[in-house]
Amino acid sequence: MKTAPTTIDNLTDVLTRIIEFTERRREVLTRNLFDYKTSGFRPKDLPVSEFAECMTEAVSEHLRSQRLLLCDRENVSFGEAGVFEVLPAIDPEAETLLNTNTKQYLQMQINKLSENLMNNRIAVELLKQKQQKNAC
């Protein structure tokens, strides 16, 4: 497992990465709703499980050693100076639904967007609370 060259000492960075991930995912899922009638379209999603593993390991490392170590995965990578990349991938389950039941496909995308929005709002709120606490 490759590790990012920079070790981070601030949980703010984890929350910031979660916010960034959910914003990027919103864009991908929104494209799935707007472009599904386009010829040759294949629905995509971001690797949620991979990203969650990265964040879980980072927080676990922080609890063990009071530092954050962000580790790369196949489709998620962390670079120097806060650079963060995540690659969208074809969503086979969504693709099957798109080809067999458009109504269920659309509902699936709406459900994913709702879950993603909730995750974004939680991370934003936690970041606000952390910043307010640090300002006191």
CSV table of N, CA and C in Angstrom, one decimal:
chain,number,residue,atom,x,y,z
A,1,MET,N,0.9,-1.2,0.0
A,1,MET,CA,0.0,0.0,0.0
A,1,MET,C,0.9,1.2,0.0
A,2,LYS,N,0.7,2.1,-1.0
A,2,LYS,CA,1.5,3.3,-1.1
A,2,LYS,C,0.9,4.4,-0.1
A,3,THR,N,1.8,5.1,0.6
A,3,THR,CA,1.4,6.2,1.5
A,3,THR,C,1.7,7.5,0.8
A,4,ALA,N,0.9,8.5,1.2
A,4,ALA,CA,1.2,9.9,0.7
A,4,ALA,C,2.5,10.3,1.3
A,5,PRO,N,3.3,11.1,0.6
A,5,PRO,CA,4.6,11.6,1.1
A,5,PRO,C,4.4,12.5,2.3
A,6,THR,N,3.3,13.0,2.5
A,6,THR,CA,3.1,14.0,3.6
A,6,THR,C,2.2,13.3,4.7
A,7,THR,N,2.7,13.4,5.9
A,7,THR,CA,1.9,13.0,7.0
A,7,THR,C,1.2,14.2,7.6
A,8,ILE,N,-0.1,14.1,7.8
A,8,ILE,CA,-0.9,15.2,8.2
A,8,ILE,C,-1.3,15.1,9.7
A,9,ASP,N,-1.2,16.2,10.4
A,9,ASP,CA,-1.4,16.2,11.9
A,9,ASP,C,-2.8,16.8,12.2
A,10,ASN,N,-3.7,17.0,11.3
A,10,ASN,CA,-4.9,17.7,11.6
A,10,ASN,C,-6.1,17.0,11.1
A,11,LEU,N,-7.1,16.7,12.0
A,11,LEU,CA,-8.3,16.1,11.5
A,11,LEU,C,-9.1,16.9,10.6
A,12,THR,N,-8.9,18.2,10.6
A,12,THR,CA,-9.5,19.1,9.7
A,12,THR,C,-9.3,18.7,8.2
A,13,ASP,N,-8.1,18.1,8.0
A,13,ASP,CA,-7.9,17.6,6.6
A,13,ASP,C,-8.7,16.4,6.2
A,14,VAL,N,-9.1,15.6,7.2
A,14,VAL,CA,-10.0,14.4,6.9
A,14,VAL,C,-11.4,15.0,6.5
A,15,LEU,N,-11.8,15.9,7.3
A,15,LEU,CA,-13.2,16.5,7.1
A,15,LEU,C,-13.2,17.2,5.7
A,16,THR,N,-12.1,17.9,5.4
A,16,THR,CA,-12.0,18.6,4.2
A,16,THR,C,-12.0,17.7,3.0
A,17,ARG,N,-11.3,16.5,3.1
A,17,ARG,CA,-11.3,15.5,2.1
A,17,ARG,C,-12.7,14.9,1.9
A,18,ILE,N,-13.4,14.7,3.0
A,18,ILE,CA,-14.7,14.1,2.9
A,18,ILE,C,-15.7,15.1,2.2
A,19,ILE,N,-15.5,16.3,2.5
A,19,ILE,CA,-16.4,17.4,1.8
A,19,ILE,C,-16.0,17.4,0.3
A,20,GLU,N,-14.7,17.4,0.0
A,20,GLU,CA,-14.3,17.4,-1.4
A,20,GLU,C,-14.8,16.1,-2.1
A,21,PHE,N,-14.7,15.0,-1.5
A,21,PHE,CA,-15.2,13.7,-2.1
A,21,PHE,C,-16.7,13.8,-2.4
A,22,THR,N,-17.4,14.2,-1.4
A,22,THR,CA,-18.9,14.3,-1.6
A,22,THR,C,-19.3,15.3,-2.7
A,23,GLU,N,-18.5,16.4,-2.8
A,23,GLU,CA,-18.8,17.4,-3.8
A,23,GLU,C,-18.5,16.8,-5.2
A,24,ARG,N,-17.4,16.1,-5.3
A,24,ARG,CA,-17.1,15.4,-6.6
A,24,ARG,C,-18.1,14.3,-6.9
A,25,ARG,N,-18.5,13.6,-5.9
A,25,ARG,CA,-19.5,12.5,-6.1
A,25,ARG,C,-20.8,13.1,-6.6
A,26,ARG,N,-21.2,14.2,-6.0
A,26,ARG,CA,-22.5,14.8,-6.4
A,26,ARG,C,-22.4,15.2,-7.9
A,27,GLU,N,-21.3,15.7,-8.4
A,27,GLU,CA,-21.2,16.0,-9.8
A,27,GLU,C,-21.3,14.7,-10.7
A,28,VAL,N,-20.7,13.6,-10.3
A,28,VAL,CA,-20.8,12.4,-11.0
A,28,VAL,C,-22.3,11.9,-11.0
A,29,LEU,N,-22.9,11.8,-9.9
A,29,LEU,CA,-24.3,11.3,-9.8
A,29,LEU,C,-25.2,12.2,-10.5
A,30,THR,N,-25.0,13.5,-10.5
A,30,THR,CA,-25.9,14.5,-11.2
A,30,THR,C,-25.8,14.2,-12.7
A,31,ARG,N,-24.5,13.9,-13.2
A,31,ARG,CA,-24.3,13.6,-14.6
A,31,ARG,C,-25.1,12.3,-15.0
A,32,ASN,N,-25.2,11.4,-14.1
A,32,ASN,CA,-26.0,10.2,-14.3
A,32,ASN,C,-27.4,10.5,-14.5
A,33,LEU,N,-27.9,11.5,-13.9
A,33,LEU,CA,-29.3,11.9,-14.0
A,33,LEU,C,-29.6,12.7,-15.3
A,34,PHE,N,-28.6,13.5,-15.7
A,34,PHE,CA,-28.8,14.4,-16.8
A,34,PHE,C,-28.5,13.7,-18.2
A,35,ASP,N,-27.5,12.8,-18.1
A,35,ASP,CA,-27.0,12.2,-19.4
A,35,ASP,C,-27.5,10.8,-19.7
A,36,TYR,N,-28.4,10.3,-18.9
A,36,TYR,CA,-28.8,8.9,-19.0
A,36,TYR,C,-29.5,8.6,-20.4
A,37,LYS,N,-30.0,9.5,-21.1
A,37,LYS,CA,-30.6,9.3,-22.4
A,37,LYS,C,-29.7,9.5,-23.5
A,38,THR,N,-28.4,9.9,-23.2
A,38,THR,CA,-27.4,10.1,-24.2
A,38,THR,C,-26.9,8.7,-24.8
A,39,SER,N,-26.8,8.6,-26.1
A,39,SER,CA,-26.4,7.4,-26.7
A,39,SER,C,-25.0,7.0,-26.2
A,40,GLY,N,-24.8,5.8,-25.8
A,40,GLY,CA,-23.6,5.3,-25.3
A,40,GLY,C,-23.2,5.6,-23.9
A,41,PHE,N,-24.2,6.3,-23.2
A,41,PHE,CA,-23.9,6.7,-21.8
A,41,PHE,C,-23.8,5.5,-20.9
A,42,ARG,N,-22.8,5.5,-20.0
A,42,ARG,CA,-22.6,4.5,-19.0
A,42,ARG,C,-22.5,5.2,-17.6
A,43,PRO,N,-23.4,4.9,-16.7
A,43,PRO,CA,-23.4,5.5,-15.4
A,43,PRO,C,-22.1,5.2,-14.6
A,44,LYS,N,-21.7,6.2,-13.9
A,44,LYS,CA,-20.4,6.1,-13.1
A,44,LYS,C,-20.7,6.4,-11.6
A,45,ASP,N,-19.8,6.1,-10.8
A,45,ASP,CA,-19.8,6.5,-9.4
A,45,ASP,C,-18.4,6.6,-8.9
A,46,LEU,N,-18.2,7.2,-7.8
A,46,LEU,CA,-16.9,7.3,-7.2
A,46,LEU,C,-16.7,6.0,-6.3
A,47,PRO,N,-15.5,5.6,-6.0
A,47,PRO,CA,-15.3,4.4,-5.2
A,47,PRO,C,-15.5,4.7,-3.7
A,48,VAL,N,-16.8,4.7,-3.3
A,48,VAL,CA,-17.1,5.0,-1.9
A,48,VAL,C,-16.4,4.1,-0.9
A,49,SER,N,-16.4,2.8,-1.1
A,49,SER,CA,-15.8,1.9,-0.2
A,49,SER,C,-14.3,2.1,0.0
A,50,GLU,N,-13.7,2.4,-1.2
A,50,GLU,CA,-12.2,2.6,-1.2
A,50,GLU,C,-11.9,3.9,-0.4
A,51,PHE,N,-12.7,4.9,-0.6
A,51,PHE,CA,-12.5,6.2,0.1
A,51,PHE,C,-12.8,6.0,1.6
A,52,ALA,N,-13.8,5.3,1.9
A,52,ALA,CA,-14.1,5.1,3.3
A,52,ALA,C,-13.0,4.3,4.0
A,53,GLU,N,-12.4,3.3,3.3
A,53,GLU,CA,-11.3,2.6,3.9
A,53,GLU,C,-10.1,3.6,4.2
A,54,CYS,N,-9.8,4.4,3.2
A,54,CYS,CA,-8.7,5.4,3.4
A,54,CYS,C,-9.0,6.3,4.7
A,55,MET,N,-10.2,6.8,4.8
A,55,MET,CA,-10.5,7.7,5.9
A,55,MET,C,-10.5,6.9,7.2
A,56,THR,N,-11.0,5.7,7.2
A,56,THR,CA,-11.0,4.8,8.4
A,56,THR,C,-9.6,4.6,8.9
A,57,GLU,N,-8.7,4.2,8.0
A,57,GLU,CA,-7.3,4.0,8.3
A,57,GLU,C,-6.7,5.2,8.8
A,58,ALA,N,-7.0,6.4,8.2
A,58,ALA,CA,-6.4,7.6,8.7
A,58,ALA,C,-6.8,8.0,10.1
A,59,VAL,N,-8.0,7.8,10.4
A,59,VAL,CA,-8.5,8.1,11.7
A,59,VAL,C,-8.0,7.1,12.7
A,60,SER,N,-7.9,5.8,12.4
A,60,SER,CA,-7.3,4.8,13.3
A,60,SER,C,-5.9,5.1,13.6
A,61,GLU,N,-5.1,5.5,12.6
A,61,GLU,CA,-3.7,5.9,12.8
A,61,GLU,C,-3.7,7.1,13.7
A,62,HIS,N,-4.6,8.1,13.5
A,62,HIS,CA,-4.6,9.2,14.4
A,62,HIS,C,-4.8,8.8,15.9
A,63,LEU,N,-5.7,7.9,16.1
A,63,LEU,CA,-6.0,7.5,17.4
A,63,LEU,C,-4.9,6.7,18.0
A,64,ARG,N,-4.1,6.0,17.2
A,64,ARG,CA,-3.0,5.2,17.7
A,64,ARG,C,-1.8,6.1,18.0
A,65,SER,N,-1.5,7.1,17.1
A,65,SER,CA,-0.2,7.8,17.2
A,65,SER,C,-0.3,9.3,17.1
A,66,GLN,N,-1.6,9.8,17.2
A,66,GLN,CA,-1.8,11.3,17.1
A,66,GLN,C,-1.3,11.9,15.8
A,67,ARG,N,-1.3,11.2,14.7
A,67,ARG,CA,-1.0,11.7,13.4
A,67,ARG,C,-1.9,11.1,12.4
A,68,LEU,N,-2.1,11.7,11.3
A,68,LEU,CA,-2.9,11.2,10.2
A,68,LEU,C,-2.0,10.8,9.1
A,69,LEU,N,-2.2,9.6,8.6
A,69,LEU,CA,-1.4,9.1,7.5
A,69,LEU,C,-2.4,8.6,6.4
A,70,LEU,N,-2.5,9.4,5.3
A,70,LEU,CA,-3.4,9.1,4.2
A,70,LEU,C,-2.8,8.1,3.2
A,71,CYS,N,-3.4,7.0,3.0
A,71,CYS,CA,-2.9,5.9,2.2
A,71,CYS,C,-3.7,5.8,0.9
A,72,ASP,N,-3.0,5.7,-0.2
A,72,ASP,CA,-3.6,5.5,-1.5
A,72,ASP,C,-4.3,4.2,-1.7
A,73,ARG,N,-5.2,4.2,-2.6
A,73,ARG,CA,-5.9,2.9,-3.1
A,73,ARG,C,-5.8,2.9,-4.6
A,74,GLU,N,-6.5,2.0,-5.2
A,74,GLU,CA,-6.4,1.9,-6.6
A,74,GLU,C,-7.0,3.1,-7.3
A,75,ASN,N,-8.1,3.6,-6.8
A,75,ASN,CA,-8.8,4.8,-7.5
A,75,ASN,C,-8.8,6.0,-6.6
A,76,VAL,N,-8.1,6.0,-5.5
A,76,VAL,CA,-8.1,7.2,-4.6
A,76,VAL,C,-6.6,7.4,-4.3
A,77,SER,N,-6.1,8.7,-4.5
A,77,SER,CA,-4.7,9.0,-4.2
A,77,SER,C,-4.6,10.3,-3.5
A,78,PHE,N,-3.6,10.4,-2.7
A,78,PHE,CA,-3.3,11.7,-1.9
A,78,PHE,C,-1.9,12.1,-2.3
A,79,GLY,N,-1.7,13.3,-2.6
A,79,GLY,CA,-0.4,13.8,-3.0
A,79,GLY,C,0.1,14.9,-2.0
A,80,GLU,N,1.1,15.6,-2.4
A,80,GLU,CA,1.7,16.6,-1.6
A,80,GLU,C,0.8,17.9,-1.7
A,81,ALA,N,0.9,18.7,-0.7
A,81,ALA,CA,0.2,20.0,-0.6
A,81,ALA,C,-1.3,19.8,-0.7
A,82,GLY,N,-1.8,18.7,-0.2
A,82,GLY,CA,-3.3,18.6,-0.1
A,82,GLY,C,-3.9,18.1,-1.4
A,83,VAL,N,-3.1,17.7,-2.4
A,83,VAL,CA,-3.7,17.2,-3.7
A,83,VAL,C,-4.4,15.9,-3.4
A,84,PHE,N,-5.6,15.8,-3.9
A,84,PHE,CA,-6.4,14.6,-3.7
A,84,PHE,C,-7.1,14.2,-5.0
A,85,GLU,N,-6.9,13.0,-5.4
A,85,GLU,CA,-7.5,12.5,-6.7
A,85,GLU,C,-8.4,11.3,-6.4
A,86,VAL,N,-9.5,11.3,-7.1
A,86,VAL,CA,-10.4,10.1,-7.1
A,86,VAL,C,-10.9,9.9,-8.5
A,87,LEU,N,-10.9,8.6,-8.9
A,87,LEU,CA,-11.3,8.3,-10.3
A,87,LEU,C,-12.7,7.7,-10.3
A,88,PRO,N,-13.6,8.2,-11.1
A,88,PRO,CA,-14.9,7.6,-11.2
A,88,PRO,C,-14.8,6.3,-12.0
A,89,ALA,N,-15.7,5.4,-11.7
A,89,ALA,CA,-15.7,4.1,-12.4
A,89,ALA,C,-17.1,3.8,-12.8
A,90,ILE,N,-17.2,2.9,-13.8
A,90,ILE,CA,-18.5,2.5,-14.3
A,90,ILE,C,-19.2,1.8,-13.1
A,91,ASP,N,-20.5,2.1,-12.9
A,91,ASP,CA,-21.3,1.5,-11.9
A,91,ASP,C,-22.1,0.4,-12.5
A,92,PRO,N,-21.7,-0.9,-12.4
A,92,PRO,CA,-22.4,-2.0,-13.1
A,92,PRO,C,-23.8,-2.2,-12.7
A,93,GLU,N,-24.1,-2.0,-11.4
A,93,GLU,CA,-25.5,-2.2,-10.9
A,93,GLU,C,-26.4,-1.1,-11.5
A,94,ALA,N,-25.9,0.1,-11.5
A,94,ALA,CA,-26.7,1.2,-12.1
A,94,ALA,C,-26.9,1.0,-13.6
A,95,GLU,N,-25.8,0.5,-14.3
A,95,GLU,CA,-25.9,0.2,-15.7
A,95,GLU,C,-26.9,-0.8,-16.0
A,96,THR,N,-27.0,-1.9,-15.2
A,96,THR,CA,-28.0,-2.9,-15.4
A,96,THR,C,-29.4,-2.4,-15.3
A,97,LEU,N,-29.6,-1.6,-14.2
A,97,LEU,CA,-30.9,-1.0,-14.0
A,97,LEU,C,-31.3,0.0,-15.1
A,98,LEU,N,-30.3,0.8,-15.6
A,98,LEU,CA,-30.6,1.7,-16.7
A,98,LEU,C,-31.1,0.9,-17.9
A,99,ASN,N,-30.5,-0.2,-18.2
A,99,ASN,CA,-30.9,-1.0,-19.3
A,99,ASN,C,-32.2,-1.8,-19.1
A,100,THR,N,-32.6,-2.0,-17.9
A,100,THR,CA,-33.8,-2.9,-17.6
A,100,THR,C,-35.0,-2.1,-17.0
A,101,ASN,N,-34.7,-1.1,-16.2
A,101,ASN,CA,-35.8,-0.4,-15.5
A,101,ASN,C,-35.4,1.0,-15.2
A,102,THR,N,-35.7,1.9,-16.1
A,102,THR,CA,-35.3,3.3,-16.0
A,102,THR,C,-35.8,3.9,-14.7
A,103,LYS,N,-37.0,3.6,-14.4
A,103,LYS,CA,-37.6,4.3,-13.2
A,103,LYS,C,-36.7,3.9,-11.9
A,104,GLN,N,-36.4,2.6,-11.8
A,104,GLN,CA,-35.6,2.2,-10.7
A,104,GLN,C,-34.2,2.8,-10.7
A,105,TYR,N,-33.6,2.9,-11.9
A,105,TYR,CA,-32.3,3.5,-12.1
A,105,TYR,C,-32.3,5.0,-11.6
A,106,LEU,N,-33.4,5.7,-12.0
A,106,LEU,CA,-33.5,7.1,-11.6
A,106,LEU,C,-33.6,7.2,-10.1
A,107,GLN,N,-34.4,6.3,-9.5
A,107,GLN,CA,-34.6,6.3,-8.0
A,107,GLN,C,-33.3,6.0,-7.3
A,108,MET,N,-32.5,5.1,-7.9
A,108,MET,CA,-31.2,4.7,-7.3
A,108,MET,C,-30.3,5.9,-7.3
A,109,GLN,N,-30.3,6.7,-8.4
A,109,GLN,CA,-29.4,7.9,-8.4
A,109,GLN,C,-29.9,8.9,-7.4
A,110,ILE,N,-31.2,9.1,-7.3
A,110,ILE,CA,-31.7,10.1,-6.4
A,110,ILE,C,-31.4,9.6,-4.9
A,111,ASN,N,-31.5,8.4,-4.6
A,111,ASN,CA,-31.1,7.9,-3.3
A,111,ASN,C,-29.6,8.1,-3.0
A,112,LYS,N,-28.8,7.8,-4.0
A,112,LYS,CA,-27.4,8.0,-3.8
A,112,LYS,C,-27.1,9.5,-3.6
A,113,LEU,N,-27.7,10.4,-4.3
A,113,LEU,CA,-27.5,11.8,-4.1
A,113,LEU,C,-28.0,12.2,-2.7
A,114,SER,N,-29.1,11.7,-2.3
A,114,SER,CA,-29.6,12.1,-0.9
A,114,SER,C,-28.6,11.6,0.2
A,115,GLU,N,-28.1,10.4,0.1
A,115,GLU,CA,-27.1,9.9,1.0
A,115,GLU,C,-25.8,10.7,1.0
A,116,ASN,N,-25.4,11.0,-0.2
A,116,ASN,CA,-24.2,11.8,-0.4
A,116,ASN,C,-24.3,13.2,0.2
A,117,LEU,N,-25.5,13.8,0.0
A,117,LEU,CA,-25.8,15.2,0.6
A,117,LEU,C,-25.7,15.1,2.1
A,118,MET,N,-26.3,14.1,2.7
A,118,MET,CA,-26.3,13.9,4.1
A,118,MET,C,-24.8,13.8,4.6
A,119,ASN,N,-24.0,13.0,3.9
A,119,ASN,CA,-22.6,12.9,4.3
A,119,ASN,C,-21.9,14.2,4.2
A,120,ASN,N,-22.2,15.0,3.2
A,120,ASN,CA,-21.5,16.3,3.0
A,120,ASN,C,-21.9,17.2,4.1
A,121,ARG,N,-23.2,17.3,4.4
A,121,ARG,CA,-23.7,18.2,5.5
A,121,ARG,C,-23.1,17.8,6.8
A,122,ILE,N,-23.0,16.5,7.1
A,122,ILE,CA,-22.4,16.1,8.4
A,122,ILE,C,-20.9,16.6,8.5
A,123,ALA,N,-20.2,16.4,7.4
A,123,ALA,CA,-18.8,16.8,7.4
A,123,ALA,C,-18.6,18.3,7.5
A,124,VAL,N,-19.5,19.0,6.8
A,124,VAL,CA,-19.4,20.5,6.9
A,124,VAL,C,-19.7,21.0,8.3
A,125,GLU,N,-20.8,20.4,8.9
A,125,GLU,CA,-21.1,20.8,10.3
A,125,GLU,C,-20.0,20.4,11.3
A,126,LEU,N,-19.4,19.3,11.2
A,126,LEU,CA,-18.3,18.9,12.1
A,126,LEU,C,-17.1,19.8,11.9
A,127,LEU,N,-16.9,20.2,10.6
A,127,LEU,CA,-15.8,21.1,10.4
A,127,LEU,C,-16.0,22.5,11.0
A,128,LYS,N,-17.3,23.0,10.8
A,128,LYS,CA,-17.7,24.3,11.4
A,128,LYS,C,-17.5,24.2,13.0
A,129,GLN,N,-17.9,23.1,13.6
A,129,GLN,CA,-17.8,23.0,15.0
A,129,GLN,C,-16.4,23.0,15.5
A,130,LYS,N,-15.5,22.3,14.7
A,130,LYS,CA,-14.1,22.2,15.0
A,130,LYS,C,-13.4,23.6,14.9
A,131,GLN,N,-13.8,24.3,13.9
A,131,GLN,CA,-13.2,25.6,13.7
A,131,GLN,C,-13.7,26.6,14.7
A,132,GLN,N,-15.0,26.5,15.1
A,132,GLN,CA,-15.4,27.4,16.2
A,132,GLN,C,-14.7,27.0,17.5
A,133,LYS,N,-14.5,25.8,17.8
A,133,LYS,CA,-13.8,25.4,19.0
A,133,LYS,C,-12.4,25.9,19.0
A,134,ASN,N,-11.8,25.8,17.8
A,134,ASN,CA,-10.4,26.3,17.8
A,134,ASN,C,-10.3,27.8,17.9
A,135,ALA,N,-11.4,28.5,17.5
A,135,ALA,CA,-11.3,30.0,17.6
A,135,ALA,C,-11.5,30.5,19.0
A,136,CYS,N,-12.1,29.6,19.9
A,136,CYS,CA,-12.3,30.0,21.3
A,136,CYS,C,-11.1,30.0,22.1
